Amino acid sequence: MADTCPTSATTVRCIIFDLDGTVLDTETLVLEVVKVVVESHGKSLTTAAATQALGMRPLDAWAAVARTLGIDKSAEELFAQSEPLLRDRWHEAPLLPGVARLVAHLKLHGVPLALATSTSRATLDRKLSSKDDMRQAFAQACCGDEVAQGKPAPDCFLQLAQRLGLAPGECLVIEDAPAGVQAAAAAGMRVVVVPSLVLQGGKPSELYTAPAPSAAAGCVSLLPSLLDFRPEHYGLPPFTDYIGETIPMHPVVRIKGTVVKGFGRGSKQLGIPTANVDPDSLRTVLAEAVTGIFAGWAAVGHSPKLYKTACSIGFNPVFGNQSKTCEPWLLHDFGGEDFCGSEIRLIICAYIRPEANFPSLQALIDRIHKDAAVTEEALEGDMYQHYKLDPFLAPQPDGCG
Ligand code: ADP
Ligand code: RBF
Ligand code: MG
């Protein structure tokens, strides 16, 4: 059978990262600006146009968006309009979850890494201008203005393999967007896809449930986040930072908000009450891509007491929610007390697992109880105990509650 996929026996010698949506959360920024520009021409941004706007070289992207929305302007004019709005803000783009950890790990073990991006060299420099460690790590980069054809053509990936003196089969690519997956597969490289959550209002995309048509089956694997990446599956050294069954988060996520009513099913259907945090306070602290099941510390209202919490952040795939919720289950018996309306403060310091679908309600309940056990044990470690002293958790003199 004809199969261009490098076998799993081929050891990976290098990892090539996409930049936007894989290393950096620039997509939120881009979509904000694209929306402004599109609306200035009397159109509104559709999901189809938003999909085109991300993952192609800017000029190609603008040409596609203009065609899709019927904007009577050249790609160059639209680019000239969006570029100044973006250039001053690129350095703000945060690293996506798991990137700093993986990059540090590869560096520690001397695994070469590189960047294959649709971005121009000048813009790449801006995007990494406030991130010295990333600039150093990604000394090898191939930019959109350094190849004849951008993604979905394989040029940038092939050029990097050549520069590194490696066969395409020895390179693993990490990508978020369909055009990049196609490009990497066409270059004959294995691909790990970490789909962007920005499209479709932050919900995990269904674009990736099947391998890209041009990709040989088995070459493309799908991960909910880079925190779920297992280097040992590719012949690389495994991570050694696990604490119990958790991964410490750097930086931790600090969330402060009001407890609001949820869907009314935590206690009733699952026997597991969760103190849902109001969505407005979430928007400002959570990157689009932060979803999963986490462990951390919680404080409620004026009380100085701290509780361990197993916390779900995401869309509850079992129930198919349309918007992201943050639902901490405080591992303490409150004897039926209701603290809806109180302020809750959370330090989410450990990643446990991605959100999952389950064949039955009982399977979900069993797994949540296991998450609680994992939380109880891991948070006893010094690494996590010291967050109990974090002033963020202390009640504010004038705080509500
Ligand atoms: P909802 O659908 O409103 O989220 P739940 O059945 O999940 O309803 O119950 C959540 C409420 O239960 C919280 O707002 C809180 O006031 C209360 N509660 C009692 N004990 C706990 C606990 N251990 N963890 C979280 N919330 C709790
Ligand atoms: N919902 C899911 O659909 N999939 C999950 O994997 C999942 N894991 C959870 C883990 C924890 C620790 C908690 C507290 C909740 C989890 N939930 C999950 C959310 C659960 O479905 C939700 O709290 C209830 O439906 C009440 O809204
Ligand atoms: Mg709840």
Tab-separated table of C-alpha atoms and ligand atoms in Angstrom:
chain	number	residue	atom	x	y	z
A	1	MET	CA	0.000	0.000	0.000
A	2	ALA	CA	1.363	3.403	-0.917
A	3	ASP	CA	1.911	5.322	2.296
A	4	THR	CA	3.970	8.492	2.555
A	5	CYS	CA	3.543	8.609	6.323
A	6	PRO	CA	6.780	8.154	8.237
A	7	THR	CA	6.258	5.091	10.437
A	8	SER	CA	6.047	5.470	14.173
A	9	ALA	CA	9.407	3.646	14.254
A	10	THR	CA	11.053	6.773	12.797
A	11	THR	CA	12.499	8.747	15.695
A	12	VAL	CA	11.596	12.407	15.704
A	13	ARG	CA	14.732	14.555	15.670
A	14	CYS	CA	13.184	17.976	15.509
A	15	ILE	CA	9.894	19.689	16.278
A	16	ILE	CA	8.621	22.434	13.999
A	17	PHE	CA	6.003	24.713	15.528
A	18	ASP	CA	3.489	26.911	13.837
A	19	LEU	CA	3.434	30.350	15.504
A	20	ASP	CA	-0.032	31.900	15.522
A	21	GLY	CA	-2.588	29.818	17.387
A	22	THR	CA	0.039	27.221	18.328
A	23	VAL	CA	2.775	29.098	20.193
A	24	LEU	CA	1.023	32.432	20.628
A	25	ASP	CA	-2.600	33.325	21.174
A	26	THR	CA	-2.585	36.038	18.506
A	27	GLU	CA	-5.904	34.976	17.071
A	28	THR	CA	-8.065	36.826	19.537
A	29	LEU	CA	-6.179	40.005	18.613
A	30	VAL	CA	-6.411	39.341	14.854
A	31	LEU	CA	-10.121	38.611	14.885
A	32	GLU	CA	-10.776	41.824	16.829
A	33	VAL	CA	-8.970	43.838	14.164
A	34	VAL	CA	-10.383	41.927	11.162
A	35	LYS	CA	-13.863	42.539	12.527
A	36	VAL	CA	-13.223	46.294	12.765
A	37	VAL	CA	-11.889	46.457	9.196
A	38	VAL	CA	-14.666	44.298	7.720
A	39	GLU	CA	-17.326	46.368	9.467
A	40	SER	CA	-15.777	49.601	8.154
A	41	HIS	CA	-16.724	48.248	4.708
A	42	GLY	CA	-20.306	47.578	5.765
A	43	LYS	CA	-19.927	43.802	6.165
A	44	SER	CA	-20.024	41.523	9.160
A	45	LEU	CA	-17.508	38.812	9.909
A	46	THR	CA	-18.832	35.290	9.290
A	47	THR	CA	-17.357	32.063	10.677
A	48	ALA	CA	-16.252	31.125	7.142
A	49	ALA	CA	-14.395	34.427	6.729
A	50	ALA	CA	-12.910	34.197	10.224
A	51	THR	CA	-11.571	30.733	9.360
A	52	GLN	CA	-9.876	32.182	6.278
A	53	ALA	CA	-8.497	35.128	8.211
A	54	LEU	CA	-6.469	32.792	10.439
A	55	GLY	CA	-3.694	30.492	9.256
A	56	MET	CA	-2.841	31.994	5.854
A	57	ARG	CA	-0.320	34.678	4.981
A	58	PRO	CA	-1.949	38.065	5.618
A	59	LEU	CA	-2.322	39.008	1.939
A	60	ASP	CA	-3.695	35.586	0.980
A	61	ALA	CA	-6.013	35.783	3.979
A	62	TRP	CA	-7.332	39.228	3.074
A	63	ALA	CA	-7.879	38.165	-0.556
A	64	ALA	CA	-9.926	35.189	0.641
A	65	VAL	CA	-11.913	37.226	3.169
A	66	ALA	CA	-12.676	39.940	0.573
A	67	ARG	CA	-13.904	37.269	-1.895
A	68	THR	CA	-16.024	35.509	0.712
A	69	LEU	CA	-17.680	38.673	2.037
A	70	GLY	CA	-17.823	40.549	-1.286
A	71	ILE	CA	-15.639	43.463	-0.150
A	72	ASP	CA	-14.639	45.522	-3.183
A	73	LYS	CA	-11.069	46.280	-2.016
A	74	SER	CA	-7.733	44.735	-2.860
A	75	ALA	CA	-5.924	42.518	-0.378
A	76	GLU	CA	-3.178	45.174	-0.259
A	77	GLU	CA	-5.614	47.934	0.745
A	78	LEU	CA	-7.201	45.794	3.456
A	79	PHE	CA	-3.793	44.789	4.749
A	80	ALA	CA	-2.698	48.439	4.840
A	81	GLN	CA	-5.740	49.158	6.959
A	82	SER	CA	-5.264	46.305	9.446
A	83	GLU	CA	-1.479	46.330	9.791
A	84	PRO	CA	-1.047	49.530	11.842
A	85	LEU	CA	-3.843	48.438	14.173
A	86	LEU	CA	-2.043	45.193	14.887
A	87	ARG	CA	1.629	46.116	14.867
A	88	ASP	CA	1.467	48.020	18.134
A	89	ARG	CA	-0.175	45.146	19.919
A	90	TRP	CA	1.640	42.007	18.721
A	91	HIS	CA	3.914	41.867	21.762
A	92	GLU	CA	0.853	41.507	24.003
A	93	ALA	CA	-0.060	38.082	22.599
A	94	PRO	CA	0.243	35.487	25.385
A	95	LEU	CA	1.863	32.049	25.082
A	96	LEU	CA	-0.651	29.245	24.737
A	97	PRO	CA	-0.966	26.624	27.508
A	98	GLY	CA	1.862	24.082	27.551
A	99	VAL	CA	4.167	25.966	25.152
A	100	ALA	CA	6.715	27.268	27.679
A	101	ARG	CA	6.862	23.827	29.300
A	102	LEU	CA	7.434	21.960	26.036
A	103	VAL	CA	9.994	24.447	24.707
A	104	ALA	CA	12.002	24.304	27.961
A	105	HIS	CA	11.848	20.505	27.919
A	106	LEU	CA	13.125	20.241	24.349
A	107	LYS	CA	15.912	22.690	25.101
A	108	LEU	CA	16.939	20.709	28.190
A	109	HIS	CA	17.266	17.573	26.075
A	110	GLY	CA	18.970	19.239	23.139
A	111	VAL	CA	16.134	18.545	20.702
A	112	PRO	CA	16.268	21.127	17.906
A	113	LEU	CA	13.136	23.159	17.354
A	114	ALA	CA	12.060	25.559	14.674
A	115	LEU	CA	9.230	27.810	13.631
A	116	ALA	CA	7.330	27.639	10.339
A	117	THR	CA	5.114	30.662	10.144
A	118	SER	CA	3.010	32.528	7.589
A	119	THR	CA	4.042	35.723	9.372
A	120	SER	CA	6.702	37.967	7.796
A	121	ARG	CA	10.138	38.221	9.403
A	122	ALA	CA	9.530	41.774	10.601
A	123	THR	CA	6.251	40.832	12.246
A	124	LEU	CA	7.774	37.711	13.805
A	125	ASP	CA	10.349	39.960	15.485
A	126	ARG	CA	7.548	42.124	16.884
A	127	LYS	CA	5.515	39.160	18.074
A	128	LEU	CA	8.464	37.763	20.041
A	129	SER	CA	9.873	41.141	21.091
A	130	SER	CA	8.848	40.766	24.742
A	131	LYS	CA	9.719	37.051	24.915
A	132	ASP	CA	13.500	36.566	25.059
A	133	ASP	CA	13.360	32.849	25.796
A	134	MET	CA	11.137	32.188	22.776
A	135	ARG	CA	13.299	34.306	20.489
A	136	GLN	CA	16.296	32.251	21.559
A	137	ALA	CA	14.505	28.905	21.279
A	138	PHE	CA	13.194	29.653	17.798
A	139	ALA	CA	16.439	30.920	16.257
A	140	GLN	CA	15.571	28.701	13.281
A	141	ALA	CA	12.507	30.163	11.631
A	142	CYS	CA	11.054	30.189	8.156
A	143	CYS	CA	8.744	33.124	7.543
A	144	GLY	CA	5.968	33.725	5.049
A	145	ASP	CA	8.105	36.221	3.100
A	146	GLU	CA	10.983	33.769	2.803
A	147	VAL	CA	9.258	31.130	0.646
A	148	ALA	CA	7.747	31.110	-2.850
A	149	GLN	CA	4.428	29.744	-1.643
A	150	GLY	CA	2.854	29.930	1.797
A	151	LYS	CA	0.844	27.220	3.555
A	152	PRO	CA	-0.941	25.015	2.428
A	153	ALA	CA	2.133	24.564	0.172
A	154	PRO	CA	4.875	22.559	1.954
A	155	ASP	CA	7.711	25.040	1.141
A	156	CYS	CA	8.419	26.376	4.630
A	157	PHE	CA	8.541	22.896	6.189
A	158	LEU	CA	10.797	21.506	3.464
A	159	GLN	CA	13.118	24.499	3.721
A	160	LEU	CA	13.513	24.021	7.490
A	161	ALA	CA	14.187	20.273	7.164
A	162	GLN	CA	16.865	21.045	4.611
A	163	ARG	CA	18.466	23.737	6.780
A	164	LEU	CA	18.541	21.355	9.749
A	165	GLY	CA	19.955	18.550	7.605
A	166	LEU	CA	17.025	16.249	8.436
A	167	ALA	CA	14.676	14.120	6.365
A	168	PRO	CA	11.025	15.258	6.468
A	169	GLY	CA	10.145	11.964	8.171
A	170	GLU	CA	12.359	12.955	11.115
A	171	CYS	CA	10.419	16.173	11.717
A	172	LEU	CA	7.272	16.458	13.798
A	173	VAL	CA	5.035	19.459	13.173
A	174	ILE	CA	2.704	21.074	15.703
A	175	GLU	CA	-0.090	23.009	14.024
A	176	ASP	CA	-3.514	24.437	14.766
A	177	ALA	CA	-4.956	25.396	11.369
A	178	PRO	CA	-6.130	23.283	8.407
A	179	ALA	CA	-3.797	25.020	5.893
A	180	GLY	CA	-0.792	24.250	8.100
A	181	VAL	CA	-1.789	20.636	8.631
A	182	GLN	CA	-2.124	20.244	4.875
A	183	ALA	CA	1.284	21.860	4.294
A	184	ALA	CA	3.054	19.658	6.843
A	185	ALA	CA	1.414	16.484	5.545
A	186	ALA	CA	2.361	17.440	1.984
A	187	ALA	CA	5.969	17.824	3.185
A	188	GLY	CA	5.816	14.209	4.431
A	189	MET	CA	5.955	15.106	8.112
A	190	ARG	CA	3.939	13.776	11.020
A	191	VAL	CA	1.581	16.333	12.516
A	192	VAL	CA	0.129	16.943	15.952
A	193	VAL	CA	-2.938	19.163	15.638
A	194	VAL	CA	-3.952	21.308	18.595
A	195	PRO	CA	-7.073	22.941	17.183
A	196	SER	CA	-7.653	26.605	17.802
A	197	LEU	CA	-10.552	27.332	20.122
A	198	VAL	CA	-10.994	30.854	18.848
A	199	LEU	CA	-13.157	29.831	15.906
A	200	GLN	CA	-16.723	28.898	16.716
A	201	GLY	CA	-16.810	31.119	19.779
A	202	GLY	CA	-14.112	29.197	21.598
A	203	LYS	CA	-15.727	25.780	21.232
A	204	PRO	CA	-13.452	22.933	20.162
A	205	SER	CA	-13.655	22.840	16.414
A	206	GLU	CA	-15.223	19.943	14.552
A	207	LEU	CA	-12.944	20.720	11.589
A	208	TYR	CA	-10.439	18.226	12.904
A	209	THR	CA	-12.475	15.209	13.926
A	210	ALA	CA	-11.308	13.535	10.697
A	211	PRO	CA	-7.743	13.763	9.378
A	212	ALA	CA	-7.255	16.397	6.687
A	213	PRO	CA	-8.115	14.745	3.359
A	214	SER	CA	-4.630	15.189	1.943
A	215	ALA	CA	-2.961	13.730	4.980
A	216	ALA	CA	-2.154	10.032	5.020
A	217	ALA	CA	-4.134	8.338	7.794
A	218	GLY	CA	-2.078	7.840	10.922
A	219	CYS	CA	0.158	10.848	10.273
A	220	VAL	CA	-2.108	13.330	11.937
A	221	SER	CA	-3.016	13.102	15.590
A	222	LEU	CA	-5.267	15.400	17.517
A	223	LEU	CA	-4.664	16.849	20.982
A	224	PRO	CA	-6.916	19.082	23.087
A	225	SER	CA	-3.918	21.112	24.284
A	226	LEU	CA	-0.129	20.971	24.307
A	227	LEU	CA	-0.328	19.945	27.970
A	228	ASP	CA	-1.485	16.555	26.665
A	229	PHE	CA	1.553	16.097	24.393
A	230	ARG	CA	3.626	12.997	25.255
A	231	PRO	CA	7.156	13.302	23.816
A	232	GLU	CA	7.798	9.582	24.472
A	233	HIS	CA	5.200	8.698	21.820
A	234	TYR	CA	7.666	10.140	19.315
A	235	GLY	CA	10.847	8.620	20.693
A	236	LEU	CA	11.726	11.752	22.706
A	237	PRO	CA	12.445	11.932	26.467
A	238	PRO	CA	9.273	12.064	28.607
A	239	PHE	CA	8.367	14.996	30.841
A	240	THR	CA	9.445	14.584	34.453
A	241	ASP	CA	7.498	17.455	36.032
A	242	TYR	CA	4.349	15.504	36.983
A	243	ILE	CA	3.250	15.883	40.590
A	244	GLY	CA	1.084	12.860	41.305
A	245	GLU	CA	-1.172	12.804	38.260
A	246	THR	CA	-1.005	16.562	37.681
A	247	ILE	CA	1.103	18.991	35.693
A	248	PRO	CA	2.081	22.192	37.532
A	249	MET	CA	0.941	25.307	35.704
A	250	HIS	CA	3.312	28.195	34.970
A	251	PRO	CA	1.878	30.712	35.277
A	252	VAL	CA	-1.012	29.726	37.496
A	253	VAL	CA	-4.438	31.158	36.673
A	254	ARG	CA	-5.995	33.493	39.251
A	255	ILE	CA	-9.747	33.889	38.957
A	256	LYS	CA	-11.959	36.177	41.039
A	257	GLY	CA	-15.680	36.451	40.421
A	258	THR	CA	-19.179	36.081	41.753
A	259	VAL	CA	-20.770	32.663	42.192
A	260	VAL	CA	-23.742	32.451	39.827
A	261	LYS	CA	-26.494	29.910	39.177
A	262	GLY	CA	-25.424	27.194	36.714
A	263	PHE	CA	-27.564	24.683	34.862
A	264	GLY	CA	-29.046	23.282	38.054
A	265	ARG	CA	-27.702	19.814	37.383
A	266	GLY	CA	-24.477	19.619	39.448
A	267	SER	CA	-26.131	18.603	42.728
A	268	LYS	CA	-29.289	17.155	41.218
A	269	GLN	CA	-27.988	14.971	38.387
A	270	LEU	CA	-24.434	14.267	39.476
A	271	GLY	CA	-24.460	14.747	43.239
A	272	ILE	CA	-21.516	17.092	42.665
A	273	PRO	CA	-22.247	20.789	43.361
A	274	THR	CA	-20.101	23.274	41.429
A	275	ALA	CA	-19.866	26.973	42.242
A	276	ASN	CA	-20.076	28.457	38.747
A	277	VAL	CA	-18.046	31.659	38.313
A	278	ASP	CA	-19.771	34.526	36.488
A	279	PRO	CA	-18.745	34.529	32.809
A	280	ASP	CA	-17.808	38.241	32.698
A	281	SER	CA	-14.935	37.893	35.134
A	282	LEU	CA	-13.712	34.838	33.211
A	283	ARG	CA	-13.417	36.608	29.884
A	284	THR	CA	-10.684	38.907	31.127
A	285	VAL	CA	-8.463	36.221	32.664
A	286	LEU	CA	-8.821	33.114	30.535
A	287	ALA	CA	-7.069	32.695	27.185
A	288	GLU	CA	-9.425	31.231	24.614
A	289	ALA	CA	-7.566	27.966	24.676
A	290	VAL	CA	-7.714	27.306	28.409
A	291	THR	CA	-10.026	24.351	28.922
A	292	GLY	CA	-9.632	21.184	30.912
A	293	ILE	CA	-9.922	19.766	34.402
A	294	PHE	CA	-7.659	21.412	36.961
A	295	ALA	CA	-6.812	21.353	40.672
A	296	GLY	CA	-6.376	24.417	42.812
A	297	TRP	CA	-7.263	26.416	45.912
A	298	ALA	CA	-10.487	28.289	46.591
A	299	ALA	CA	-11.694	30.917	49.052
A	300	VAL	CA	-15.259	32.187	49.444
A	301	GLY	CA	-16.530	35.585	50.617
A	302	HIS	CA	-15.045	37.058	53.818
A	303	SER	CA	-13.880	33.751	55.217
A	304	PRO	CA	-10.107	33.196	55.419
A	305	LYS	CA	-10.672	29.450	55.018
A	306	LEU	CA	-9.102	27.748	52.008
A	307	TYR	CA	-10.474	24.718	50.234
A	308	LYS	CA	-9.002	22.321	47.746
A	309	THR	CA	-10.955	22.355	44.527
A	310	ALA	CA	-11.320	20.154	41.449
A	311	CYS	CA	-12.360	22.553	38.740
A	312	SER	CA	-13.783	22.126	35.259
A	313	ILE	CA	-13.136	24.872	32.695
A	314	GLY	CA	-14.806	24.405	29.336
A	315	PHE	CA	-17.912	23.265	27.533
A	316	ASN	CA	-18.977	20.091	29.377
A	317	PRO	CA	-18.915	17.885	26.258
A	318	VAL	CA	-21.276	15.417	27.947
A	319	PHE	CA	-23.923	18.147	27.955
A	320	GLY	CA	-22.760	20.125	24.893
A	321	ASN	CA	-22.781	23.596	26.486
A	322	GLN	CA	-22.606	26.540	24.077
A	323	SER	CA	-20.402	28.732	26.235
A	324	LYS	CA	-17.404	28.231	28.445
A	325	THR	CA	-17.974	27.766	32.167
A	326	CYS	CA	-15.610	27.639	35.104
A	327	GLU	CA	-17.023	25.276	37.718
A	328	PRO	CA	-15.061	24.569	40.884
A	329	TRP	CA	-16.194	21.702	43.099
A	330	LEU	CA	-14.923	22.629	46.554
A	331	LEU	CA	-13.758	19.467	48.310
A	332	HIS	CA	-15.514	20.226	51.573
A	333	ASP	CA	-18.940	19.441	53.011
A	334	PHE	CA	-20.807	22.766	53.368
A	335	GLY	CA	-23.854	20.957	54.744
A	336	GLY	CA	-26.169	22.197	52.010
A	337	GLU	CA	-25.103	25.850	52.401
A	338	ASP	CA	-25.683	27.966	49.287
A	339	PHE	CA	-23.068	30.655	48.580
A	340	CYS	CA	-24.471	31.813	45.271
A	341	GLY	CA	-23.877	35.601	45.042
A	342	SER	CA	-20.662	35.487	47.122
A	343	GLU	CA	-17.248	36.317	45.805
A	344	ILE	CA	-15.074	33.308	44.997
A	345	ARG	CA	-11.282	33.438	44.540
A	346	LEU	CA	-9.417	30.630	42.816
A	347	ILE	CA	-5.801	29.780	42.165
A	348	ILE	CA	-5.762	27.118	39.483
A	349	CYS	CA	-2.278	25.631	39.776
A	350	ALA	CA	-2.419	22.093	38.389
A	351	TYR	CA	-3.631	20.538	35.162
A	352	ILE	CA	-5.250	17.116	35.490
A	353	ARG	CA	-6.703	16.184	32.079
A	354	PRO	CA	-8.654	17.440	29.068
A	355	GLU	CA	-12.441	17.656	29.184
A	356	ALA	CA	-13.962	14.473	27.850
A	357	ASN	CA	-17.184	12.934	26.679
A	358	PHE	CA	-18.375	9.858	28.555
A	359	PRO	CA	-20.691	7.028	27.489
A	360	SER	CA	-22.851	7.440	30.625
A	361	LEU	CA	-23.558	9.860	33.438
A	362	GLN	CA	-22.150	7.307	35.892
A	363	ALA	CA	-18.849	7.188	33.965
A	364	LEU	CA	-18.624	11.016	34.238
A	365	ILE	CA	-19.417	10.904	37.959
A	366	ASP	CA	-16.784	8.200	38.562
A	367	ARG	CA	-14.181	10.211	36.689
A	368	ILE	CA	-14.985	13.411	38.612
A	369	HIS	CA	-14.549	11.510	41.888
A	370	LYS	CA	-11.184	10.307	40.617
A	371	ASP	CA	-10.279	13.950	39.771
A	372	ALA	CA	-11.132	14.820	43.392
A	373	ALA	CA	-8.836	12.069	44.674
A	374	VAL	CA	-6.044	13.250	42.369
A	375	THR	CA	-6.586	16.810	43.655
A	376	GLU	CA	-6.610	15.796	47.343
A	377	GLU	CA	-3.298	14.006	46.976
A	378	ALA	CA	-1.404	16.332	44.639
A	379	LEU	CA	-2.193	19.524	46.584
A	380	GLU	CA	-0.441	18.073	49.650
A	381	GLY	CA	2.866	18.565	47.804
A	382	ASP	CA	5.027	21.587	48.808
A	383	MET	CA	4.923	22.774	45.234
A	384	TYR	CA	1.177	23.415	45.560
A	385	GLN	CA	0.931	24.095	49.315
A	386	HIS	CA	2.764	27.394	49.042
A	387	TYR	CA	-0.036	28.948	46.980
A	388	LYS	CA	-2.121	28.927	50.177
A	389	LEU	CA	-0.044	31.948	51.234
A	390	ASP	CA	-0.833	33.871	48.044
A	391	PRO	CA	-2.430	37.239	49.013
A	392	PHE	CA	-4.875	36.798	46.125
A	393	LEU	CA	-6.777	34.240	48.193
A	394	ALA	CA	-7.014	36.414	51.310
A	395	PRO	CA	-10.363	38.162	51.914
A	396	GLN	CA	-10.299	41.851	50.969
A	397	PRO	CA	-11.363	44.274	53.741
A	398	ASP	CA	-13.912	45.885	51.415
A	399	GLY	CA	-14.551	42.783	49.278
A	400	CYS	CA	-18.106	41.666	48.646
A	401	GLY	CA	-19.274	38.372	49.950
B	1	ADP	P1	-25.740	25.214	39.708
B	1	ADP	O1	-26.396	24.566	38.582
B	1	ADP	O2	-26.332	26.506	40.094
B	1	ADP	O3	-24.259	25.305	39.501
B	1	ADP	P2	-25.148	23.175	41.585
B	1	ADP	O4	-26.043	22.002	41.796
B	1	ADP	O5	-23.861	22.948	40.868
B	1	ADP	O6	-26.014	24.246	40.895
B	1	ADP	O7	-24.884	23.805	43.003
B	1	ADP	C1	-24.030	24.877	43.105
B	1	ADP	C2	-24.162	25.606	44.418
B	1	ADP	O8	-24.010	24.714	45.523
B	1	ADP	C3	-23.037	26.591	44.548
B	1	ADP	O9	-23.402	27.854	44.001
B	1	ADP	C4	-22.822	26.681	46.036
B	1	ADP	O10	-23.572	27.746	46.548
B	1	ADP	C5	-23.366	25.395	46.618
B	1	ADP	N1	-22.368	24.469	47.130
B	1	ADP	C6	-22.519	23.745	48.282
B	1	ADP	N2	-21.456	22.971	48.510
B	1	ADP	C7	-20.594	23.170	47.495
B	1	ADP	C8	-19.303	22.649	47.176
B	1	ADP	N3	-18.710	21.747	47.958
B	1	ADP	N4	-18.697	23.071	46.045
B	1	ADP	C9	-19.288	23.977	45.240
B	1	ADP	N5	-20.483	24.514	45.482
B	1	ADP	C10	-21.163	24.117	46.599
B	2	RBF	N1	-18.161	17.666	32.138
B	2	RBF	C1	-17.921	17.007	30.992
B	2	RBF	O1	-18.729	17.048	30.090
B	2	RBF	N2	-16.764	16.294	30.811
B	2	RBF	C2	-15.820	16.209	31.778
B	2	RBF	O2	-14.794	15.570	31.546
B	2	RBF	C3	-16.064	16.880	33.011
B	2	RBF	N3	-15.165	16.813	34.020
B	2	RBF	C4	-15.422	17.470	35.194
B	2	RBF	C5	-14.504	17.396	36.223
B	2	RBF	C6	-14.732	18.070	37.426
B	2	RBF	C7	-13.711	17.970	38.534
B	2	RBF	C8	-15.918	18.808	37.596
B	2	RBF	C9	-16.185	19.539	38.882
B	2	RBF	C10	-16.836	18.883	36.583
B	2	RBF	C11	-16.614	18.217	35.367
B	2	RBF	N4	-17.508	18.289	34.310
B	2	RBF	C12	-17.262	17.620	33.137
B	2	RBF	C13	-18.619	19.275	34.365
B	2	RBF	C14	-19.927	18.702	34.771
B	2	RBF	O3	-20.561	18.180	33.616
B	2	RBF	C15	-20.732	19.905	35.301
B	2	RBF	O4	-20.132	20.344	36.474
B	2	RBF	C16	-22.165	19.578	35.562
B	2	RBF	O5	-22.798	19.252	34.364
B	2	RBF	C17	-22.893	20.779	36.203
B	2	RBF	O6	-22.916	21.878	35.343
B	3	MG	MG	-22.660	24.358	39.220
